[in-house]
mmCIF file of C-alpha atoms in Angstrom:
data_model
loop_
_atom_site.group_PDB
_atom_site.id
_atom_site.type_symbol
_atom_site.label_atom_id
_atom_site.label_comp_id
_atom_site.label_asym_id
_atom_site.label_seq_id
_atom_site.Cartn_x
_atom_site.Cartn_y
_atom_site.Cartn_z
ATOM 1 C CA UNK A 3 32.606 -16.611 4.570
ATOM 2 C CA UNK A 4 34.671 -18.264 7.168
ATOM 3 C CA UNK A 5 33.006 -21.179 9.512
ATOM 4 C CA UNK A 6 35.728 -20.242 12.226
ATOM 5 C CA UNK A 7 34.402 -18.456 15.169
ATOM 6 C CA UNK A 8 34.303 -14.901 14.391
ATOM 7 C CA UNK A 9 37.438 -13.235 15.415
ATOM 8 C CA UNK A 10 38.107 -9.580 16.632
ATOM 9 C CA UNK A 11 41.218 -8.002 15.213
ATOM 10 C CA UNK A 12 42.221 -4.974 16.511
ATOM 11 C CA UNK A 13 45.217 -2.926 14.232
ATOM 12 C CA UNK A 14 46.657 0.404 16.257
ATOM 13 C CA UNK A 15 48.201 2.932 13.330
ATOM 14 C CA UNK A 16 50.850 4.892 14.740
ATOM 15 C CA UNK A 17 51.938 7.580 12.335
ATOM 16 C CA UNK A 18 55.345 10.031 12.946
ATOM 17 C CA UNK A 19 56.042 12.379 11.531
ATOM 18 C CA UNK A 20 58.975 13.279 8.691
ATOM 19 C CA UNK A 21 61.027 15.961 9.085
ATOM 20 C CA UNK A 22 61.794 17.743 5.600
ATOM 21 C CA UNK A 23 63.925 20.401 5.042
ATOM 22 C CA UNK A 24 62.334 22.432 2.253
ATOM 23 C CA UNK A 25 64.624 25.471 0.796
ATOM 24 C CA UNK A 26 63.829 28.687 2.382
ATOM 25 C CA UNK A 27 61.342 31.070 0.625
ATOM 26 C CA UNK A 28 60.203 34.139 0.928
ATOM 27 C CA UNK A 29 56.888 35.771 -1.003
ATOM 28 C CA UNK A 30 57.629 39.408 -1.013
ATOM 29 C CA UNK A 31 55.435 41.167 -3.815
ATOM 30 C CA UNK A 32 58.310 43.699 -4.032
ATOM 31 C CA UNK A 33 61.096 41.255 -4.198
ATOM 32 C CA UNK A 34 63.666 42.007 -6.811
ATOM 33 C CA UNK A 35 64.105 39.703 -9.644
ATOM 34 C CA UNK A 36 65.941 39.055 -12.949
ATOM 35 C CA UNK A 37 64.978 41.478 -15.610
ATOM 36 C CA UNK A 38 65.420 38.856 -18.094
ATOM 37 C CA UNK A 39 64.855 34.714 -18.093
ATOM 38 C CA UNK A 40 68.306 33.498 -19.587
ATOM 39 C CA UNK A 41 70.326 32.831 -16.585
ATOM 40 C CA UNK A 42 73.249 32.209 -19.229
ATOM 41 C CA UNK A 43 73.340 35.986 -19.872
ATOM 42 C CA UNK A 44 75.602 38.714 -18.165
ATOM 43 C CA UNK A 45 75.077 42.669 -18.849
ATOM 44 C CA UNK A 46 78.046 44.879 -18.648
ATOM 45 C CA UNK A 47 75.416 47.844 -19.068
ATOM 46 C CA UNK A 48 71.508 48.768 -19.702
ATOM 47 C CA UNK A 49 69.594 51.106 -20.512
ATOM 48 C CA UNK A 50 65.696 51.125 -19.483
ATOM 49 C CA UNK A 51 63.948 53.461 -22.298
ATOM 50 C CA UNK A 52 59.799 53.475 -23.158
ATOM 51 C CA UNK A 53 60.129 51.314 -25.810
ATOM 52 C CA UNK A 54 62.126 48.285 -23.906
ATOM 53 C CA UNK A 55 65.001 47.657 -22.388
ATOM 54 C CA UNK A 56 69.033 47.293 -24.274
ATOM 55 C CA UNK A 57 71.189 45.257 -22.599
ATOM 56 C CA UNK A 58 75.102 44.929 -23.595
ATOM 57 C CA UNK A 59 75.832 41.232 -22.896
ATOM 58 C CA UNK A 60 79.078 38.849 -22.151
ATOM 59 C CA UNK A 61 78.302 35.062 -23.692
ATOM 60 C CA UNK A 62 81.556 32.502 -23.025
ATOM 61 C CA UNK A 63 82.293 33.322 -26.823
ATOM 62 C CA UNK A 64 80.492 36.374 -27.963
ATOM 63 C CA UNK A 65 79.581 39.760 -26.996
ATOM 64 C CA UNK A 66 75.989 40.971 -28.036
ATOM 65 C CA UNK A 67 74.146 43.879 -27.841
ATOM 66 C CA UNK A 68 70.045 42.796 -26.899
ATOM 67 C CA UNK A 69 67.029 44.455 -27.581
ATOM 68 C CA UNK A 70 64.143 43.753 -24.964
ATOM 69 C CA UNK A 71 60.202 44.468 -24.660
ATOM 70 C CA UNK A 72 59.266 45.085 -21.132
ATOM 71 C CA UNK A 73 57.860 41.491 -21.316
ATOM 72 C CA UNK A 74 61.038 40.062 -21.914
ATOM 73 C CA UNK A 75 60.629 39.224 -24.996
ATOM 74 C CA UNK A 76 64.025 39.414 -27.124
ATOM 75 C CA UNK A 77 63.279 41.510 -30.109
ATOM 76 C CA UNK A 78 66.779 42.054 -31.942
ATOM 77 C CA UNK A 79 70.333 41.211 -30.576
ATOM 78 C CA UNK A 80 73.552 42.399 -32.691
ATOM 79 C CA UNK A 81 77.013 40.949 -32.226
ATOM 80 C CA UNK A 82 79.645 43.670 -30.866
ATOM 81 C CA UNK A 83 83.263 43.845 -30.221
ATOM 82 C CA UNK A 84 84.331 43.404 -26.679
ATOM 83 C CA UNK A 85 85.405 46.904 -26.248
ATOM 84 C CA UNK A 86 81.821 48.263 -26.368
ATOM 85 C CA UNK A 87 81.000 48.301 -22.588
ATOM 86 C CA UNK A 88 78.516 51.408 -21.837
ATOM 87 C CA UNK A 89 75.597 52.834 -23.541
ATOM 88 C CA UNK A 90 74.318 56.027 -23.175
ATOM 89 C CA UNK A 91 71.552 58.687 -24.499
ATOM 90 C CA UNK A 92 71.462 61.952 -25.874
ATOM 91 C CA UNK A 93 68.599 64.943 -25.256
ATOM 92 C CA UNK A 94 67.408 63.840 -28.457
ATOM 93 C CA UNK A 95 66.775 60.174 -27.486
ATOM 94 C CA UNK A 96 69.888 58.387 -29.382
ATOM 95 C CA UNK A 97 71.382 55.891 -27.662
ATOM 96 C CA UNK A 98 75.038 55.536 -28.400
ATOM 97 C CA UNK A 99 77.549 52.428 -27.508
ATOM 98 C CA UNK A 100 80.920 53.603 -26.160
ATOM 99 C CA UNK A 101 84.065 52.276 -25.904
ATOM 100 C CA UNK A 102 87.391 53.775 -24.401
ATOM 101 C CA UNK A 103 88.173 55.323 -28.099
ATOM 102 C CA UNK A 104 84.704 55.341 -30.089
ATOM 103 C CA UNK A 105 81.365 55.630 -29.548
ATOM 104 C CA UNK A 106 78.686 54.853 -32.544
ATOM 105 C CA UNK A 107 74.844 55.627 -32.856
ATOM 106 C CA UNK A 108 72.319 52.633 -32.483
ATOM 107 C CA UNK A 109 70.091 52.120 -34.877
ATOM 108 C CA UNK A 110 66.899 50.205 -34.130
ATOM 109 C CA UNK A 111 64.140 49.396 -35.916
ATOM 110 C CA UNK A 112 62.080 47.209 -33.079
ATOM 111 C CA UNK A 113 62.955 44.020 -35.493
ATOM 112 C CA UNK A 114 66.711 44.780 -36.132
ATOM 113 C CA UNK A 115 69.677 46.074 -34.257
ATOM 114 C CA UNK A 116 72.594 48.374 -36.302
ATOM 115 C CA UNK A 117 75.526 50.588 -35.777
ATOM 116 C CA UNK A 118 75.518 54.390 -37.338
ATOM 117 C CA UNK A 119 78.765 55.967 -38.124
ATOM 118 C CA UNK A 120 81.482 56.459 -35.442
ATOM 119 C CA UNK A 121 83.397 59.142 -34.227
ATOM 120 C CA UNK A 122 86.334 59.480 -31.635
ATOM 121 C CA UNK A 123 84.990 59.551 -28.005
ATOM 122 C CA UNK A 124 87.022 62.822 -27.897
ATOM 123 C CA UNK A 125 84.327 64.697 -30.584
ATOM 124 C CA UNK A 126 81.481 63.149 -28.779
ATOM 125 C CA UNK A 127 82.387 64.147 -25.464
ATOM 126 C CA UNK A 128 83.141 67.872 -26.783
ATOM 127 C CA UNK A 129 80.454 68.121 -28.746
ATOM 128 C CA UNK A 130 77.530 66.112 -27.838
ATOM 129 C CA UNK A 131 78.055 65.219 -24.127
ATOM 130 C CA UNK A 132 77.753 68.932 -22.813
ATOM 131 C CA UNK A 133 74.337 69.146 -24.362
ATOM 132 C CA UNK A 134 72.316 68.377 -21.620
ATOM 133 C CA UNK A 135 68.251 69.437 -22.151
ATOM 134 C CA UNK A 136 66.750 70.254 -25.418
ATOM 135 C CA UNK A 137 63.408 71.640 -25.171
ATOM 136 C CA UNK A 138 60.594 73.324 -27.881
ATOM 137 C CA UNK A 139 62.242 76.469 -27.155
ATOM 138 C CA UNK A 140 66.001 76.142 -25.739
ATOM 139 C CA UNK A 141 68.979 73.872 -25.562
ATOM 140 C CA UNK A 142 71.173 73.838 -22.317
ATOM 141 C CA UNK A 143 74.799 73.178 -22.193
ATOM 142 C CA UNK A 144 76.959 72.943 -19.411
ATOM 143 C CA UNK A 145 80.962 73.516 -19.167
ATOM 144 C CA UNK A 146 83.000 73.153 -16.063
ATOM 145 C CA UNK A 147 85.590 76.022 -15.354
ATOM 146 C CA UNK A 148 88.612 76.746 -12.551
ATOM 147 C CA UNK A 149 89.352 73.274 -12.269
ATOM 148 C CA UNK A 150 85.877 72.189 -12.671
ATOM 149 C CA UNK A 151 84.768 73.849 -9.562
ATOM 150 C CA UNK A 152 82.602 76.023 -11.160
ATOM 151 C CA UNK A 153 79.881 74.723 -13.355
ATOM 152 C CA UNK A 154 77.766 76.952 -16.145
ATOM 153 C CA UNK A 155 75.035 76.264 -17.727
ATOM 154 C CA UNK A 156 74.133 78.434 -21.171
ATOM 155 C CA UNK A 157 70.774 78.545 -22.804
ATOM 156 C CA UNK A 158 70.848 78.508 -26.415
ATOM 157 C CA UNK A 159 67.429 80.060 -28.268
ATOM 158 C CA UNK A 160 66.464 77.361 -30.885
ATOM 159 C CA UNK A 161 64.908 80.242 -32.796
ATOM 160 C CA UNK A 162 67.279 83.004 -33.206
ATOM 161 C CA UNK A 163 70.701 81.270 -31.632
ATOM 162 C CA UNK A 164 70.896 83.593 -29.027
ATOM 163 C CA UNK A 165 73.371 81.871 -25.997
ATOM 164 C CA UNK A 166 72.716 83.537 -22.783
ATOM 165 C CA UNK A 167 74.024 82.359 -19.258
ATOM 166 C CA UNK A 168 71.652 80.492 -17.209
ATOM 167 C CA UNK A 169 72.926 79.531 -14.044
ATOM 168 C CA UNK A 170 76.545 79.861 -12.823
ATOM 169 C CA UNK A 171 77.330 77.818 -9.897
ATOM 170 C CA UNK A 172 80.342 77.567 -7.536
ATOM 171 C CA UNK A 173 81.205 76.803 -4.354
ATOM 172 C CA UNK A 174 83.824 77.259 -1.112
ATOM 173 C CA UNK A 175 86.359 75.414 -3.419
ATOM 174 C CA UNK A 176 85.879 77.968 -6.038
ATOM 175 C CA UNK A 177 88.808 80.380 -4.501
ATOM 176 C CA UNK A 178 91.283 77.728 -4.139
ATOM 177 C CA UNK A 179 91.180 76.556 -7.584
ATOM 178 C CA UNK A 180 91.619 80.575 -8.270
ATOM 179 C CA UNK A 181 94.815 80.685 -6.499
ATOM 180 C CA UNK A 182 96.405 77.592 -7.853
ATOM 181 C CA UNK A 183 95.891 78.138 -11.456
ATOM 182 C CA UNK A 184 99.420 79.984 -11.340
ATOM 183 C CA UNK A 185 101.614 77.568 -13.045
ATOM 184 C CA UNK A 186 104.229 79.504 -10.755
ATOM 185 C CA UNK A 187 102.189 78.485 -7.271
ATOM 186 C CA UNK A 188 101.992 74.922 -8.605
ATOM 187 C CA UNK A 189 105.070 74.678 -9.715
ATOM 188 C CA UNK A 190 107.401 76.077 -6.343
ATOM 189 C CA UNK A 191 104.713 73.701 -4.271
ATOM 190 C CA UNK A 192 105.466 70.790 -6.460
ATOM 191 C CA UNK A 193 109.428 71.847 -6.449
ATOM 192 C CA UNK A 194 109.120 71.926 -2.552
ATOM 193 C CA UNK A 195 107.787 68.025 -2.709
ATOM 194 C CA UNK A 196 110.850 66.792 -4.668
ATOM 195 C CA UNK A 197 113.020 68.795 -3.082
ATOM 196 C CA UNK A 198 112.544 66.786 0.236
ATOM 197 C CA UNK A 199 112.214 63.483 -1.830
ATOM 198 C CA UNK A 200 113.789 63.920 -5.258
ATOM 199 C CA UNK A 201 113.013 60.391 -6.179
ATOM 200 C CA UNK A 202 109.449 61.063 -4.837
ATOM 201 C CA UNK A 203 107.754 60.999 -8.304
ATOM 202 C CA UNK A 204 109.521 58.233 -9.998
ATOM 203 C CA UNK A 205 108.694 55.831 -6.878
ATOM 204 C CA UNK A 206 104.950 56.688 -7.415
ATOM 205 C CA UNK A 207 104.511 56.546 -11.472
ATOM 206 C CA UNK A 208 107.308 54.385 -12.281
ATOM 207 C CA UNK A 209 108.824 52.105 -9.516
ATOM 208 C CA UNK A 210 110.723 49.899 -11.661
ATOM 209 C CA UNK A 211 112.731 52.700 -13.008
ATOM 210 C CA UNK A 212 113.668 54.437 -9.357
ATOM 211 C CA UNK A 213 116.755 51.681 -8.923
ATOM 212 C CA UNK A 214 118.175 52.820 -12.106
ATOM 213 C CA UNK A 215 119.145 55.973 -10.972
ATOM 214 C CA UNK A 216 122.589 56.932 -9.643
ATOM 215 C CA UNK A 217 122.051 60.473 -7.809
ATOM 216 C CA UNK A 218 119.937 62.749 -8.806
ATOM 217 C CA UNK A 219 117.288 63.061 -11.614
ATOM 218 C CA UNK A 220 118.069 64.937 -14.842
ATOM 219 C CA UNK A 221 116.284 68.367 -15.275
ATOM 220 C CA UNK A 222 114.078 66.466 -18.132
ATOM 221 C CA UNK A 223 113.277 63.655 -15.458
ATOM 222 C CA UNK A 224 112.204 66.338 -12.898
ATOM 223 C CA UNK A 225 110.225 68.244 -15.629
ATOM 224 C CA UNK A 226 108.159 64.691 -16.484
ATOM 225 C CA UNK A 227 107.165 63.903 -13.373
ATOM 226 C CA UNK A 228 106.583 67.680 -11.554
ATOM 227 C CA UNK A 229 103.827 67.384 -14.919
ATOM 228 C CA UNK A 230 102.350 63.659 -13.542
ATOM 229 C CA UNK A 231 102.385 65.023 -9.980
ATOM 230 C CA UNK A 232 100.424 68.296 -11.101
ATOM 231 C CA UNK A 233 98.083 66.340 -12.672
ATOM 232 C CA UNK A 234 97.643 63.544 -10.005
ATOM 233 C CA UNK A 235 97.309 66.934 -6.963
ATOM 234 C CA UNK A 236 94.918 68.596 -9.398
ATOM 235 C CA UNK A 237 92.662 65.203 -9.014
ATOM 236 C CA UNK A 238 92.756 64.575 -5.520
ATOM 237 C CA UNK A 239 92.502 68.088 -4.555
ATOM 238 C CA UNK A 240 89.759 68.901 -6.732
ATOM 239 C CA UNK A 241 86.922 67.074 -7.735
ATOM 240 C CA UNK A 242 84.030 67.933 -10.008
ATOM 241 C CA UNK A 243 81.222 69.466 -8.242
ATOM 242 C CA UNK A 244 78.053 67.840 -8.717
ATOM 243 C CA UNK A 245 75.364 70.333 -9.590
ATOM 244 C CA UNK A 246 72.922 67.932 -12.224
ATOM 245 C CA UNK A 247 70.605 69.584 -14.328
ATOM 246 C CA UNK A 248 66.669 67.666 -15.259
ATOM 247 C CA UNK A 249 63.907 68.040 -17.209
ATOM 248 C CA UNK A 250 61.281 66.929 -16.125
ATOM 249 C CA UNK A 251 57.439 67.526 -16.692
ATOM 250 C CA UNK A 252 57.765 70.846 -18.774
ATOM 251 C CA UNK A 253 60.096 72.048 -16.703
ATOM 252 C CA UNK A 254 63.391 72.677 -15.423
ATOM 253 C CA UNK A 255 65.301 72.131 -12.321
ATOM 254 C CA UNK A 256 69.479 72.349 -11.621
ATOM 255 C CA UNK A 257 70.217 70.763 -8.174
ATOM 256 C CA UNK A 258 72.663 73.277 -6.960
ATOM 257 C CA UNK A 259 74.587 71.294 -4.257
ATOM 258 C CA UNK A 260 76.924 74.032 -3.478
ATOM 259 C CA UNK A 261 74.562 76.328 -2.104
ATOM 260 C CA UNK A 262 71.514 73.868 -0.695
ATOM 261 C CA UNK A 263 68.714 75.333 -3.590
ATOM 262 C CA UNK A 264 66.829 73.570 -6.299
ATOM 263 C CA UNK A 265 66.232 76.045 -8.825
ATOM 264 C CA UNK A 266 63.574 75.974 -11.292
ATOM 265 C CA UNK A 267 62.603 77.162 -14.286
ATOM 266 C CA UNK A 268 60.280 77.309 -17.094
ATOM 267 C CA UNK A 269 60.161 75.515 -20.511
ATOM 268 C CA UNK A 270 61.897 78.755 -21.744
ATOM 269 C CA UNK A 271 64.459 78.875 -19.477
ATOM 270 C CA UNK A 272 63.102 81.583 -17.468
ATOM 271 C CA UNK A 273 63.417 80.921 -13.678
ATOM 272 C CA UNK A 274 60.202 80.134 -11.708
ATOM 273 C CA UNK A 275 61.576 79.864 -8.497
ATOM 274 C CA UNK A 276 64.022 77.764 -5.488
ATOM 275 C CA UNK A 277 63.780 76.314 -2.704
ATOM 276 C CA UNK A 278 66.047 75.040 0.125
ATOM 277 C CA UNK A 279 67.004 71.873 0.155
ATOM 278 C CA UNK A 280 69.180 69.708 2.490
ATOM 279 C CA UNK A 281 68.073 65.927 2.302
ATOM 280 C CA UNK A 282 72.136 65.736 1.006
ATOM 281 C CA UNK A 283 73.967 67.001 4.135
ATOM 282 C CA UNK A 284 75.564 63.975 5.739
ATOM 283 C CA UNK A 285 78.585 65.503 7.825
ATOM 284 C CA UNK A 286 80.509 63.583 9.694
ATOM 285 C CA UNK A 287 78.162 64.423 13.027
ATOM 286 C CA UNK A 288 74.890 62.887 10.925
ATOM 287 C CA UNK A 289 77.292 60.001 9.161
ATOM 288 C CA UNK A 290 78.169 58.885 12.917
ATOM 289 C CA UNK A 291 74.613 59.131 14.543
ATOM 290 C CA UNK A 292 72.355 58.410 11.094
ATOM 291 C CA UNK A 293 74.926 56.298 8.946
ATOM 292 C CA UNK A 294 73.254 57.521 5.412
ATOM 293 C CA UNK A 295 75.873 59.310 3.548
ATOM 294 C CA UNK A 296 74.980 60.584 0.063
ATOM 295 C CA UNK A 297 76.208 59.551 -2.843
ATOM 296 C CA UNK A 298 76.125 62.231 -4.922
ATOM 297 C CA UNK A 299 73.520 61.012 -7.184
ATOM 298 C CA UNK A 300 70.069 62.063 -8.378
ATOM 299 C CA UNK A 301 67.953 58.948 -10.543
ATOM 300 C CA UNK A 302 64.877 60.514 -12.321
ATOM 301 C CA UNK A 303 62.381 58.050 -13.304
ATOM 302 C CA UNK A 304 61.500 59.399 -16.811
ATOM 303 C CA UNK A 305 58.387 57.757 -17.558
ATOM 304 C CA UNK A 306 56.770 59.506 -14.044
ATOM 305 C CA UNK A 307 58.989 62.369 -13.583
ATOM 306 C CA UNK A 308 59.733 61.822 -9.742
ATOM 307 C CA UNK A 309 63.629 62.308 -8.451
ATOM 308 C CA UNK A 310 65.098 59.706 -6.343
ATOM 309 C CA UNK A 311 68.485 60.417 -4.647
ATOM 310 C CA UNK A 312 70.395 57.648 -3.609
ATOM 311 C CA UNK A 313 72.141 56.847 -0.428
ATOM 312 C CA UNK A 314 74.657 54.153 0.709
ATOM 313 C CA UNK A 315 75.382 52.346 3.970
ATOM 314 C CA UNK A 316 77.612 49.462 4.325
ATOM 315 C CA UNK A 317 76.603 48.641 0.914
ATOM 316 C CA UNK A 318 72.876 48.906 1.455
ATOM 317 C CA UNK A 319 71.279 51.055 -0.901
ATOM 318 C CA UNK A 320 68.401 53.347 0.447
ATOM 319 C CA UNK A 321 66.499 55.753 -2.378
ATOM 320 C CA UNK A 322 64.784 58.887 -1.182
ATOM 321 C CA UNK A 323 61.858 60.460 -3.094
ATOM 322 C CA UNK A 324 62.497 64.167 -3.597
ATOM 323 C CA UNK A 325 59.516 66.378 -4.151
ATOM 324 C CA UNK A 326 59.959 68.723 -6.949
ATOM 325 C CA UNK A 327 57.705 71.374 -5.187
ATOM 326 C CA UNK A 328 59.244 71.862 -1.997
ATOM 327 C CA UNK A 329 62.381 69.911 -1.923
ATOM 328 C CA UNK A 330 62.060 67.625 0.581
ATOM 329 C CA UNK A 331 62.507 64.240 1.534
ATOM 330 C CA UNK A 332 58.787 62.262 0.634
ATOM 331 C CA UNK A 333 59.543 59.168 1.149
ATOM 332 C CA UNK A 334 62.288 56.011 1.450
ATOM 333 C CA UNK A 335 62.792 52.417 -0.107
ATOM 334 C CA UNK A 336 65.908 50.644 0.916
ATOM 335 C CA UNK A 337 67.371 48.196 -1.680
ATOM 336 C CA UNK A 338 68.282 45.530 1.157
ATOM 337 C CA UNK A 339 67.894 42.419 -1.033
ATOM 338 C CA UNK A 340 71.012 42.597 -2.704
ATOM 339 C CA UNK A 341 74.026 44.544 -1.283
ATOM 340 C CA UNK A 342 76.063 47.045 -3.524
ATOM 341 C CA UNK A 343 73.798 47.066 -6.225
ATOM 342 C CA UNK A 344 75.193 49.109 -9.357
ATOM 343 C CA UNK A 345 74.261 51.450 -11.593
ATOM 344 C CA UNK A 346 70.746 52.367 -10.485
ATOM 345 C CA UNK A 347 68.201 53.443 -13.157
ATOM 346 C CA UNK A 348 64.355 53.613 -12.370
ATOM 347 C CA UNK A 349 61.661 53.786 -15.010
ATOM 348 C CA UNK A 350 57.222 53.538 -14.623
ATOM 349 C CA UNK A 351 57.663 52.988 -10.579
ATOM 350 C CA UNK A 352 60.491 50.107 -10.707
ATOM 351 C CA UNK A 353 63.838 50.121 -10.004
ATOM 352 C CA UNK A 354 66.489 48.649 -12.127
ATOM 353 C CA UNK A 355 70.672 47.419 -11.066
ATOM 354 C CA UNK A 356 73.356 45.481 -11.993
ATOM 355 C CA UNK A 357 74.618 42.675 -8.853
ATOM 356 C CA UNK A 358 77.930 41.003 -9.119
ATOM 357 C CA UNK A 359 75.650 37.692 -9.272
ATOM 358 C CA UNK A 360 77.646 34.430 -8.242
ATOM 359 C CA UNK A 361 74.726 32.108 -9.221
ATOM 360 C CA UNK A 362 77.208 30.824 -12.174
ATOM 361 C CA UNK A 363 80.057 32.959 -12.295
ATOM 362 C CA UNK A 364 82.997 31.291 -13.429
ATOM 363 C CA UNK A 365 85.275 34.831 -13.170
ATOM 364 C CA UNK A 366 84.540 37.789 -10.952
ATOM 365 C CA UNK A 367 83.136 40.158 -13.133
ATOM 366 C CA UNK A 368 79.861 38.571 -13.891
ATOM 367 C CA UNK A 369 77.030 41.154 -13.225
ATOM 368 C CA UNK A 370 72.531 40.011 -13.535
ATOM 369 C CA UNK A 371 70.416 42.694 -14.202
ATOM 370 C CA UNK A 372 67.607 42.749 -11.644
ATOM 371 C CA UNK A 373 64.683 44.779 -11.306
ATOM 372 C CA UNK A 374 62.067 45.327 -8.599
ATOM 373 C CA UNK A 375 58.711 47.396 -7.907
ATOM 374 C CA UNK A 376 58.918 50.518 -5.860
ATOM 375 C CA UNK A 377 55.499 51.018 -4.874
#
């Protein structure tokens, strides 16, 4: 103890306070989020099926095909040429990688990844892409017609072969494409274009070459590129109408966009009834007022059977619930996180798409796979 005098000392604390910026952040249960934990990774495609998830990857220096649980866990990867760039599966649950010229069978194991023998993609588009449902009893197959403006679908009895005609479906475009299958229609209407512009075609499918002429075309000149233009006015004029066919549940249902019906039918192939449906009419009138145009796309979510048709505005993605019973519209989750999300794909209630991610892109075609809850 001191012997001084006892002294008082009074201390005043004066405490400010420190402004830190901390980064933004947003809980959001349903907040989309990678699918997988490497942030080195890029997917050109996926494929969400019950027993994980396949990813086609781009690495700096190698291109791998992945093998996922739904945990994330990486079960088998297999190294793959760059040309493999889509995957896709059969009615009978094969997946398949594709490239512009092949496509090959993948063969998993759940511990190893393997490639089954090729074929062109010409044989597998003519003879395994038209297959479209395979059920106990039948197998459907569609084929386009008139300039693919008419769209059939055949059952084929898995019992006695029998192919009978299950749904035939056309629209107001059908009678055009009627009237210019003559080769002779095409032909004077093409004629009639070079005549006002002889050089017309050569400008448009080879402009390097259009200086090189002196005059006129040669008859073998004319003949080439009256064939490109024919080709290029067949695809603007008319584009394949969109009429997809599901199986979902033990049953069946074609989406016939033509005429505004669902129809249904049995396991069989039997129908079992239609309804109206017009949750995909966006005219101009509804595009100006409501600003939801459809995209001409149907996601079914195969693990709980419900139909999701998907909308776009100013690259916002909105997904509408369609009821299988009646139709109509049952509810709507917009995809406003990320804008132009691509290739959708739901499976068990979440939703799965590819976003031109710039977290680490060093080029600009670096897509993450991301994946979110619906409910």
């Amino acid at each position: 103890m001191l012997n001084s005098p006892s002294v008082l000392i009074s201390m005043v604390t004066i405490v400010f306070a420190k402004s830190n910026r901390l980064p933004e952040v947003t809980v959001i249960e349903n907040a989309p989020h990678l699918a997988y934990e490497n942030k080195e990774m890029w997917a050109s495609d996926y494929k969400v099926r019950e027993e994980g998830l396949f990813l086609i990857i781009d690495y700096p220096y190698s291109h791998l095909l992945l093998f996922l649980n739904h945990e994330q866990d990486t079960l088998a990867q297999l190294n793959i040429k760059r040309k493999f760039d889509k995957l896709y599966q059969d009615v009978f649950g094969n997946l398949h990688l594709l490239s512009v010229d092949s496509a090959y069978q993948v063969l998993c194991d759940r511990r190893s990844l393997s490639l089954g023998f090729g074929v062109s993609i010409e044989t597998f588009r003519q003879k395994l892409e038209p297959v479209k449902i395979l059920t106990d009893s039948i197998m459907v197959l569609q084929k386009y017609v008139n300039m693919q403006q008419e769209l059939v679908y055949f059952k084929v009895n898995r019992n006695n072969s029998k192919i009978s005609v299950m749904a035939d479906l056309s629209g107001a475009s059908l009678e055009m494409a009627q009237s210019m299958r003559s080769d002779d229609y095409r032909d004077q209407k093409l004629d009639r274009m070079l005549a006002e512009n002889p050089l017309f075609g050569e400008a448009v499918f080879n402009p390097s070459k259009q200086a090189a002429y002196n005059g006129l075309p040669s008859d073998e000149d004319v003949q080439g590129r009256r064939d490109a233009m024919r080709s290029l006015y067949m695809r603007i004029l008319f584009k394949p109408i969109y009429c997809p066919v599901f199986y979902i549940k033990g049953s069946i249902y074609i989406f016939d966009f033509q005429n505004n019906e669902m129809l249904k039918y049995d396991n069989c192939g039997e129908p079992t009834g239609q309804c109206e449906i017009d949750f995909h009419e966006t005219g101009y009138f509804k595009k100006l007022v409501v600003n939801k145009p459809w995209d001409n796309k149907l996601i079914v979510d195969a693990a709980t059977g419900r139909c999701y048709a998907q909308f776009s505005t100013d690259g916002i993605v909105t997904l509408k619930e369609i009821g299988l019973s009646d139709g109509r519209v049952k509810r709507e989750i917009r995809l406003d996180k990320h804008s132009f999300p691509q290739n959708i794909q739901v499976y068990d209630g979440e939703v799965y798409y590819l976003y031109l991610d710039k977290r680490r892109a060093i080029d600009k075609d670096k897509r993450s796979l991301y994946k979110m809850k619906l409910e």
